[in-house]
Short mmCIF file of C-alpha atoms and ligand atoms in Angstrom, two decimals:
data_model
loop_
_atom_site.label_atom_id
_atom_site.label_comp_id
_atom_site.label_asym_id
_atom_site.label_seq_id
_atom_site.Cartn_x
_atom_site.Cartn_y
_atom_site.Cartn_z
CA UNK A 1 34.87 7.15 44.06
CA UNK A 2 38.56 7.97 43.72
CA UNK A 3 39.41 4.35 43.05
CA UNK A 4 36.86 4.20 40.25
CA UNK A 5 38.41 7.29 38.74
CA UNK A 6 41.85 5.72 38.79
CA UNK A 7 40.48 2.58 37.19
CA UNK A 8 38.90 4.66 34.46
CA UNK A 9 42.17 6.45 33.78
CA UNK A 10 44.11 3.19 33.68
CA UNK A 11 41.57 1.70 31.26
CA UNK A 12 41.78 4.80 29.07
CA UNK A 13 45.57 4.61 29.02
CA UNK A 14 45.53 0.92 28.10
CA UNK A 15 42.99 1.53 25.33
CA UNK A 16 45.09 4.43 24.12
CA UNK A 17 48.16 2.22 24.01
CA UNK A 18 46.29 -0.39 22.02
CA UNK A 19 45.13 2.09 19.43
CA UNK A 20 48.65 3.51 19.02
CA UNK A 21 49.97 -0.03 18.68
CA UNK A 22 47.60 -0.56 15.80
CA UNK A 23 49.01 2.45 13.98
CA UNK A 24 52.55 1.38 14.62
CA UNK A 25 52.03 -2.04 13.14
CA UNK A 26 51.04 -0.66 9.74
CA UNK A 27 53.99 -0.98 7.43
CA UNK A 28 55.63 2.27 6.49
CA UNK A 29 55.54 2.44 2.73
CA UNK A 30 57.30 4.71 0.26
CA UNK A 31 55.80 5.22 -3.19
CA UNK A 32 58.39 6.68 -5.55
CA UNK A 33 57.22 8.55 -8.61
CA UNK A 34 57.75 11.85 -10.44
CA UNK A 35 58.98 10.67 -13.81
CA UNK A 36 57.04 8.31 -16.00
CA UNK A 37 55.77 8.05 -19.57
CA UNK A 38 52.48 7.39 -17.77
CA UNK A 39 50.05 9.52 -15.81
CA UNK A 40 51.84 9.14 -12.47
CA UNK A 41 49.86 12.07 -11.04
CA UNK A 42 46.81 9.82 -11.36
CA UNK A 43 48.32 6.45 -10.51
CA UNK A 44 50.43 7.19 -7.42
CA UNK A 45 47.60 8.55 -5.20
CA UNK A 46 45.51 5.55 -6.27
CA UNK A 47 48.30 3.13 -5.33
CA UNK A 48 48.47 4.87 -1.95
CA UNK A 49 44.72 4.60 -1.47
CA UNK A 50 44.63 0.93 -2.48
CA UNK A 51 47.42 0.03 -0.05
CA UNK A 52 46.25 2.16 2.87
CA UNK A 53 42.69 0.83 2.44
CA UNK A 54 43.87 -2.53 3.84
CA UNK A 55 44.88 -0.94 7.14
CA UNK A 56 48.20 -2.78 6.78
CA UNK A 57 50.19 0.02 5.17
CA UNK A 58 50.70 3.70 5.77
CA UNK A 59 52.08 5.10 2.55
CA UNK A 60 53.69 8.32 1.54
CA UNK A 61 54.46 9.51 -1.97
CA UNK A 62 57.90 10.87 -2.78
CA UNK A 63 58.31 12.82 -5.99
CA UNK A 64 61.73 12.78 -7.66
CA UNK A 65 63.24 15.77 -9.45
CA UNK A 66 61.86 16.34 -12.93
CA UNK A 67 63.45 14.87 -16.07
CA UNK A 68 67.08 16.05 -16.41
CA UNK A 69 66.78 17.54 -12.92
CA UNK A 70 69.43 17.24 -10.24
CA UNK A 71 69.13 13.62 -9.15
CA UNK A 72 71.76 14.12 -6.44
CA UNK A 73 69.01 15.74 -4.37
CA UNK A 74 67.00 12.52 -4.42
CA UNK A 75 68.19 10.59 -1.37
CA UNK A 76 65.39 8.70 0.36
CA UNK A 77 66.23 7.00 3.64
CA UNK A 78 65.01 3.58 2.53
CA UNK A 79 65.79 2.04 5.92
CA UNK A 80 62.79 3.91 7.39
CA UNK A 81 60.40 1.82 5.28
CA UNK A 82 59.17 -1.76 5.12
CA UNK A 83 57.94 -1.41 1.55
CA UNK A 84 59.02 0.63 -1.47
CA UNK A 85 56.59 0.87 -4.40
CA UNK A 86 58.00 1.98 -7.72
CA UNK A 87 55.73 3.99 -10.00
CA UNK A 88 58.80 5.39 -11.70
CA UNK A 89 60.14 5.20 -15.24
CA UNK A 90 62.70 7.92 -15.77
CA UNK A 91 66.22 9.22 -15.32
CA UNK A 92 68.87 7.20 -13.51
CA UNK A 93 69.23 7.86 -9.80
CA UNK A 94 72.57 8.80 -8.29
CA UNK A 95 74.99 5.96 -7.62
CA UNK A 96 74.63 6.64 -3.90
CA UNK A 97 70.84 6.25 -4.07
CA UNK A 98 71.15 3.12 -6.21
CA UNK A 99 73.50 1.56 -3.67
CA UNK A 100 71.22 2.51 -0.80
CA UNK A 101 68.28 0.87 -2.57
CA UNK A 102 70.26 -2.31 -3.27
CA UNK A 103 71.28 -2.47 0.41
CA UNK A 104 67.67 -1.93 1.48
CA UNK A 105 66.47 -4.89 -0.60
CA UNK A 106 69.44 -7.14 0.25
CA UNK A 107 68.69 -6.57 3.92
CA UNK A 108 65.09 -7.72 3.56
CA UNK A 109 63.17 -4.66 2.34
CA UNK A 110 59.97 -5.28 0.39
CA UNK A 111 59.42 -3.90 -3.12
CA UNK A 112 56.48 -3.58 -5.49
CA UNK A 113 57.26 -3.07 -9.16
CA UNK A 114 54.18 -1.55 -10.78
CA UNK A 115 53.51 -1.52 -14.54
CA UNK A 116 56.02 0.75 -16.37
CA UNK A 117 58.49 0.61 -13.47
CA UNK A 118 59.74 -2.50 -15.27
CA UNK A 119 60.67 -0.26 -18.22
CA UNK A 120 63.00 1.74 -16.04
CA UNK A 121 66.79 1.54 -15.55
CA UNK A 122 67.69 -0.84 -18.43
CA UNK A 123 71.42 -0.52 -17.62
CA UNK A 124 71.19 -1.01 -13.82
CA UNK A 125 72.11 -4.66 -13.35
CA UNK A 126 70.86 -5.07 -9.78
CA UNK A 127 67.54 -3.38 -10.55
CA UNK A 128 66.91 -5.75 -13.45
CA UNK A 129 67.66 -8.67 -11.15
CA UNK A 130 64.98 -7.32 -8.81
CA UNK A 131 62.32 -6.89 -11.51
CA UNK A 132 63.13 -10.27 -13.08
CA UNK A 133 61.78 -9.16 -16.44
CA UNK A 134 61.52 -5.78 -18.13
CA UNK A 135 60.65 -4.15 -21.41
CA UNK A 136 61.48 -1.25 -23.72
CA UNK A 137 64.54 0.92 -22.99
CA UNK A 138 66.44 -0.84 -25.82
CA UNK A 139 66.25 -4.15 -23.98
CA UNK A 140 67.34 -7.10 -26.12
CA UNK A 141 68.97 -10.56 -25.86
CA UNK A 142 71.74 -8.99 -23.74
CA UNK A 143 69.12 -8.17 -21.08
CA UNK A 144 68.28 -11.85 -20.60
CA UNK A 145 65.79 -14.35 -21.99
CA UNK A 146 62.13 -13.96 -22.77
CA UNK A 147 60.12 -15.97 -20.24
CA UNK A 148 56.55 -17.07 -20.93
CA UNK A 149 54.22 -20.06 -21.12
CA UNK A 150 53.55 -21.81 -24.38
CA UNK A 151 51.17 -24.79 -24.52
CA UNK A 152 51.20 -24.79 -20.71
CA UNK A 153 54.98 -25.20 -20.60
CA UNK A 154 57.21 -22.60 -19.00
CA UNK A 155 59.63 -21.40 -21.69
CA UNK A 156 62.94 -19.59 -21.25
CA UNK A 157 63.71 -18.27 -24.69
CA UNK A 158 67.15 -16.80 -25.43
CA UNK A 159 66.39 -15.86 -29.04
CA UNK A 160 67.39 -12.39 -30.25
CA UNK A 161 64.90 -9.54 -30.29
CA UNK A 162 63.65 -6.44 -28.55
CA UNK A 163 61.99 -6.54 -25.16
CA UNK A 164 58.53 -5.15 -24.45
CA UNK A 165 55.39 -4.61 -26.47
CA UNK A 166 51.64 -4.60 -25.99
CA UNK A 167 48.66 -4.82 -28.29
CA UNK A 168 45.48 -2.78 -28.16
CA UNK A 169 44.04 -2.25 -24.73
CA UNK A 170 41.32 -4.72 -23.90
CA UNK A 171 39.82 -6.88 -21.20
CA UNK A 172 41.69 -10.16 -20.84
CA UNK A 173 41.67 -13.34 -18.79
CA UNK A 174 44.37 -13.66 -16.15
CA UNK A 175 45.29 -17.23 -15.39
CA UNK A 176 46.78 -18.30 -12.07
CA UNK A 177 49.83 -20.52 -12.64
CA UNK A 178 50.93 -21.11 -9.05
CA UNK A 179 47.84 -21.65 -6.92
CA UNK A 180 49.44 -22.39 -3.54
CA UNK A 181 51.50 -19.21 -3.24
CA UNK A 182 50.34 -16.92 -0.38
CA UNK A 183 49.46 -14.20 -2.91
CA UNK A 184 47.32 -16.39 -5.19
CA UNK A 185 45.90 -18.86 -2.65
CA UNK A 186 42.12 -18.83 -2.88
CA UNK A 187 41.97 -16.82 -6.10
CA UNK A 188 40.04 -18.28 -9.03
CA UNK A 189 42.18 -20.06 -11.61
CA UNK A 190 40.93 -17.64 -14.27
CA UNK A 191 39.53 -14.13 -13.89
CA UNK A 192 38.66 -11.32 -16.25
CA UNK A 193 40.77 -8.18 -15.91
CA UNK A 194 39.47 -4.67 -16.71
CA UNK A 195 40.65 -3.03 -19.93
CA UNK A 196 44.44 -2.76 -19.81
CA UNK A 197 47.65 -3.13 -21.77
CA UNK A 198 48.79 -6.74 -21.94
CA UNK A 199 52.55 -6.45 -21.48
CA UNK A 200 54.37 -8.91 -23.74
CA UNK A 201 57.90 -9.89 -24.81
CA UNK A 202 59.39 -8.92 -21.46
CA UNK A 203 62.95 -10.14 -20.99
CA UNK A 204 65.47 -10.00 -18.20
CA UNK A 205 67.72 -12.01 -15.90
CA UNK A 206 64.66 -13.88 -14.49
CA UNK A 207 66.71 -15.19 -11.57
CA UNK A 208 64.94 -16.35 -8.38
CA UNK A 209 61.66 -15.53 -10.09
CA UNK A 210 58.27 -17.23 -9.99
CA UNK A 211 55.50 -16.44 -12.43
CA UNK A 212 52.26 -16.48 -10.45
CA UNK A 213 49.87 -15.55 -13.26
CA UNK A 214 49.86 -15.14 -17.02
CA UNK A 215 47.58 -13.80 -19.75
CA UNK A 216 47.27 -15.02 -23.31
CA UNK A 217 48.33 -12.34 -25.80
CA UNK A 218 46.00 -13.28 -28.62
CA UNK A 219 47.15 -11.91 -31.98
CA UNK A 220 43.50 -11.58 -32.98
CA UNK A 221 43.28 -8.74 -30.45
CA UNK A 222 46.11 -6.86 -32.18
CA UNK A 223 49.85 -7.08 -31.55
CA UNK A 224 49.59 -10.39 -29.72
CA UNK A 225 52.48 -12.84 -29.37
CA UNK A 226 50.25 -15.94 -29.07
CA UNK A 227 52.07 -16.68 -25.82
CA UNK A 228 50.87 -16.69 -22.23
CA UNK A 229 52.75 -13.66 -20.96
CA UNK A 230 53.72 -13.10 -17.31
CA UNK A 231 51.36 -10.75 -15.44
CA UNK A 232 52.28 -11.31 -11.79
CA UNK A 233 55.71 -12.32 -10.59
CA UNK A 234 57.64 -12.72 -7.37
CA UNK A 235 61.40 -12.34 -7.15
CA UNK A 236 63.76 -12.71 -4.23
CA UNK A 237 66.93 -10.66 -4.01
CA UNK A 238 69.19 -11.18 -1.01
CA UNK A 239 66.78 -11.25 1.93
CA UNK A 240 64.33 -9.00 0.07
CA UNK A 241 61.08 -9.94 -1.62
CA UNK A 242 59.77 -8.23 -4.75
CA UNK A 243 56.23 -8.37 -6.11
CA UNK A 244 55.97 -7.38 -9.78
CA UNK A 245 52.65 -6.61 -11.47
CA UNK A 246 52.71 -5.64 -15.13
CA UNK A 247 49.07 -4.53 -14.99
CA UNK A 248 47.40 -1.22 -14.12
CA UNK A 249 48.01 1.21 -17.00
CA UNK A 250 46.58 4.42 -15.56
CA UNK A 251 44.10 6.70 -17.25
CA UNK A 252 42.72 9.82 -15.64
CA UNK A 253 41.07 8.57 -12.46
CA UNK A 254 42.80 5.21 -12.78
CA UNK A 255 40.39 3.72 -15.32
CA UNK A 256 39.24 0.10 -15.50
CA UNK A 257 42.78 -1.35 -15.27
CA UNK A 258 43.31 0.10 -11.79
CA UNK A 259 39.65 -0.07 -10.71
CA UNK A 260 39.62 -3.80 -11.45
CA UNK A 261 39.15 -5.76 -8.22
CA UNK A 262 41.64 -8.32 -9.57
CA UNK A 263 44.33 -5.65 -9.92
CA UNK A 264 43.51 -4.11 -6.53
CA UNK A 265 43.45 -7.42 -4.66
CA UNK A 266 46.63 -8.85 -6.17
CA UNK A 267 48.44 -5.57 -5.48
CA UNK A 268 47.32 -5.56 -1.84
CA UNK A 269 48.24 -9.21 -1.37
CA UNK A 270 51.52 -8.90 -3.27
CA UNK A 271 52.52 -5.89 -1.17
CA UNK A 272 51.85 -7.74 2.08
CA UNK A 273 53.83 -10.74 0.88
CA UNK A 274 56.74 -8.46 -0.10
CA UNK A 275 56.86 -7.18 3.49
CA UNK A 276 56.25 -10.37 5.50
CA UNK A 277 56.39 -13.38 3.16
CA UNK A 278 52.79 -14.07 4.12
CA UNK A 279 49.28 -12.89 3.29
CA UNK A 280 46.64 -12.39 5.99
CA UNK A 281 44.04 -10.66 3.79
CA UNK A 282 40.91 -12.54 2.78
CA UNK A 283 39.94 -12.80 -0.88
CA UNK A 284 37.16 -10.20 -1.18
CA UNK A 285 33.60 -11.18 -2.10
CA UNK A 286 33.73 -9.11 -5.28
CA UNK A 287 36.83 -10.75 -6.76
CA UNK A 288 36.06 -11.34 -10.46
CA UNK A 289 35.58 -14.68 -12.12
CA UNK A 290 36.19 -15.44 -15.78
CA UNK A 291 32.59 -14.41 -16.48
CA UNK A 292 32.87 -10.68 -15.91
CA UNK A 293 35.03 -7.73 -14.96
CA UNK A 294 34.34 -6.27 -11.52
CA UNK A 295 35.29 -2.65 -10.92
CA UNK A 296 35.49 -0.52 -7.79
CA UNK A 297 35.12 3.00 -9.18
CA UNK A 298 36.30 4.54 -5.90
CA UNK A 299 38.78 1.73 -5.06
CA UNK A 300 36.99 0.97 -1.81
CA UNK A 301 35.65 -2.38 -0.86
CA UNK A 302 31.99 -2.38 -0.07
CA UNK A 303 30.40 -5.39 1.60
CA UNK A 304 27.54 -7.24 -0.09
CA UNK A 305 25.43 -6.53 3.01
CA UNK A 306 26.03 -2.81 2.51
CA UNK A 307 25.16 -3.11 -1.17
CA UNK A 308 21.90 -4.90 -0.41
CA UNK A 309 21.00 -2.54 2.37
CA UNK A 310 21.65 0.41 0.04
CA UNK A 311 19.52 -1.24 -2.62
CA UNK A 312 16.68 -1.48 -0.10
CA UNK A 313 16.40 2.28 -0.06
CA UNK A 314 17.14 2.44 -3.76
CA UNK A 315 16.11 5.56 -5.63
CA UNK A 316 16.46 5.02 -9.36
CA UNK A 317 16.81 8.75 -9.96
CA UNK A 318 19.74 9.07 -7.56
CA UNK A 319 22.11 6.24 -8.26
CA UNK A 320 22.42 2.91 -9.99
CA UNK A 321 25.82 2.19 -8.44
CA UNK A 322 24.72 -0.35 -5.86
CA UNK A 323 22.58 -2.13 -8.35
CA UNK A 324 25.56 -2.34 -10.70
CA UNK A 325 27.56 -3.93 -7.86
CA UNK A 326 24.83 -6.51 -7.40
CA UNK A 327 24.75 -7.32 -11.11
CA UNK A 328 28.55 -7.63 -11.19
CA UNK A 329 28.39 -9.99 -8.24
CA UNK A 330 25.73 -12.17 -9.85
CA UNK A 331 27.78 -12.34 -13.05
CA UNK A 332 30.96 -13.16 -11.18
CA UNK A 333 29.22 -16.06 -9.43
CA UNK A 334 28.36 -17.84 -12.68
CA UNK A 335 28.75 -21.57 -12.05
CA UNK A 336 29.10 -21.17 -8.27
CA UNK A 337 25.86 -22.75 -7.04
CA UNK A 338 26.51 -22.24 -3.34
CA UNK A 339 27.50 -18.59 -3.86
CA UNK A 340 24.41 -17.90 -5.99
CA UNK A 341 22.14 -19.62 -3.48
CA UNK A 342 23.57 -17.54 -0.59
CA UNK A 343 23.13 -14.36 -2.60
CA UNK A 344 19.56 -15.32 -3.52
CA UNK A 345 18.71 -15.69 0.18
CA UNK A 346 20.08 -12.23 0.91
CA UNK A 347 18.20 -10.76 -2.04
CA UNK A 348 14.94 -12.37 -0.92
CA UNK A 349 15.41 -10.83 2.53
CA UNK A 350 15.62 -7.36 0.97
CA UNK A 351 12.72 -8.16 -1.36
CA UNK A 352 10.43 -9.15 1.51
CA UNK A 353 11.32 -6.16 3.69
CA UNK A 354 8.60 -3.52 4.09
CA UNK A 355 11.25 -0.79 3.99
CA UNK A 356 12.46 -1.70 0.50
CA UNK A 357 11.20 0.71 -2.17
CA UNK A 358 8.96 -0.47 -5.02
CA UNK A 359 11.64 0.56 -7.51
CA UNK A 360 14.22 -1.64 -5.79
CA UNK A 361 11.80 -4.57 -5.61
CA UNK A 362 11.17 -4.34 -9.35
CA UNK A 363 14.89 -4.55 -10.05
CA UNK A 364 15.38 -7.43 -7.62
CA UNK A 365 12.50 -9.32 -9.25
CA UNK A 366 14.12 -8.86 -12.64
CA UNK A 367 17.43 -10.32 -11.42
CA UNK A 368 15.80 -13.16 -9.48
CA UNK A 369 13.75 -14.08 -12.55
CA UNK A 370 16.86 -15.51 -14.19
CA UNK A 371 19.18 -16.40 -11.33
CA UNK A 372 16.69 -17.44 -8.65
CA UNK A 373 15.63 -20.95 -7.59
CA UNK A 374 12.55 -22.47 -5.93
CA UNK A 375 13.64 -20.65 -2.78
CA UNK A 376 12.43 -17.23 -3.95
CA UNK A 377 9.10 -18.43 -5.37
CA UNK A 378 6.90 -18.12 -2.21
CA UNK A 379 7.98 -14.50 -1.58
CA UNK A 380 7.40 -13.57 -5.21
CA UNK A 381 3.93 -15.19 -5.11
CA UNK A 382 3.04 -12.93 -2.19
CA UNK A 383 4.07 -9.89 -4.23
CA UNK A 384 1.55 -10.81 -6.93
CA UNK A 385 -1.12 -9.29 -4.69
CA UNK A 386 0.71 -5.93 -4.67
CA UNK A 387 -0.74 -3.71 -7.42
CA UNK A 388 2.56 -1.94 -8.01
CA UNK A 389 4.49 -5.18 -8.42
CA UNK A 390 1.94 -7.56 -9.91
CA UNK A 391 3.30 -7.45 -13.47
CA UNK A 392 6.95 -7.87 -12.44
CA UNK A 393 6.10 -10.69 -10.02
CA UNK A 394 4.09 -12.58 -12.65
CA UNK A 395 6.86 -12.10 -15.19
CA UNK A 396 9.47 -13.44 -12.73
CA UNK A 397 7.35 -16.48 -11.82
CA UNK A 398 6.78 -17.31 -15.48
CA UNK A 399 10.53 -17.20 -16.15
CA UNK A 400 11.36 -19.18 -13.03
CA UNK A 401 8.98 -21.99 -14.05
CA UNK A 402 10.94 -22.58 -17.25
ZN1 ZN B 1 51.08 1.57 -19.83
#
């Protein structure tokens, strides 16, 4: 009896050790904010949530003194962190803090430059070398060249002019330019991003920089440059790695730019790469295609199995959220026959389950009527004998025959 007790205690201790280990391997992350011409009160907690959601990072938010405050009091110990995320566009830091940050990156620290953080510190040479490209803040030809794609050619353009602009906010296609980079590997070559500012005319030193993805700034959409502008970049500085995303203009609650699964996923992958030089995260099932924007209103990934199981108990009065997920998924699979066929099988399973509500079955029949194949026909035929579903089943079969 005593021996068994001891064994139990030893097992408990080992299990305990394992679970602590798991916590210790998450990368300590510092999100710096507190001054920005953007709604940093909204964006920084969302950045934290997006990163921590992966289980890879444990983030804390540090708020700088207010504008024209005493910056000498802002002295983070960067060496405690594996990743520093900048959601900051404001006053210069103290020289001591600048030097500490440069040392941190030179020694291999990871950095994420998020949206307007590339507007910051126009006169800080080392910072601009870390961001690669920046905008506004009186940037001009002295800041470095414009870098963009034109007719599928990478262009380094030293012509005179201001840096930084964007047209009207809109949805736009993001195009992967380097497909074998750890951050972009497995992502579709084109995907539709949720409504956002399309940063354009960025210029900077652009040293040790790779442009992973671009977006075409169509002048028809207002203020466009007719160039493919950099959206996602990587930069190396000393031993440090920097991931730079120009996307994610924050509205209250984040809005579609931050809720976009494309933004979320590239941020999570870019952050991991900045820390380790590698990406272990899988591309999520709900990553958008060029056919439609996919949003996660609460920034959490939900599995398709969960969605379908939730739809099974679907109550139209309560929530349409899961059904919206399903519709987004179907849209994002346009042209992917295998993906659509797998999804159809899962949908048919829910459709044929006795526990699925009539309301949910009606909605599933409507979707299957246009995206289904021969596979779903037998189950739908059976539903013709159900008084509540007869009309919908007949309608679906008629459409499927076409
Ligand atoms: Zn913005």
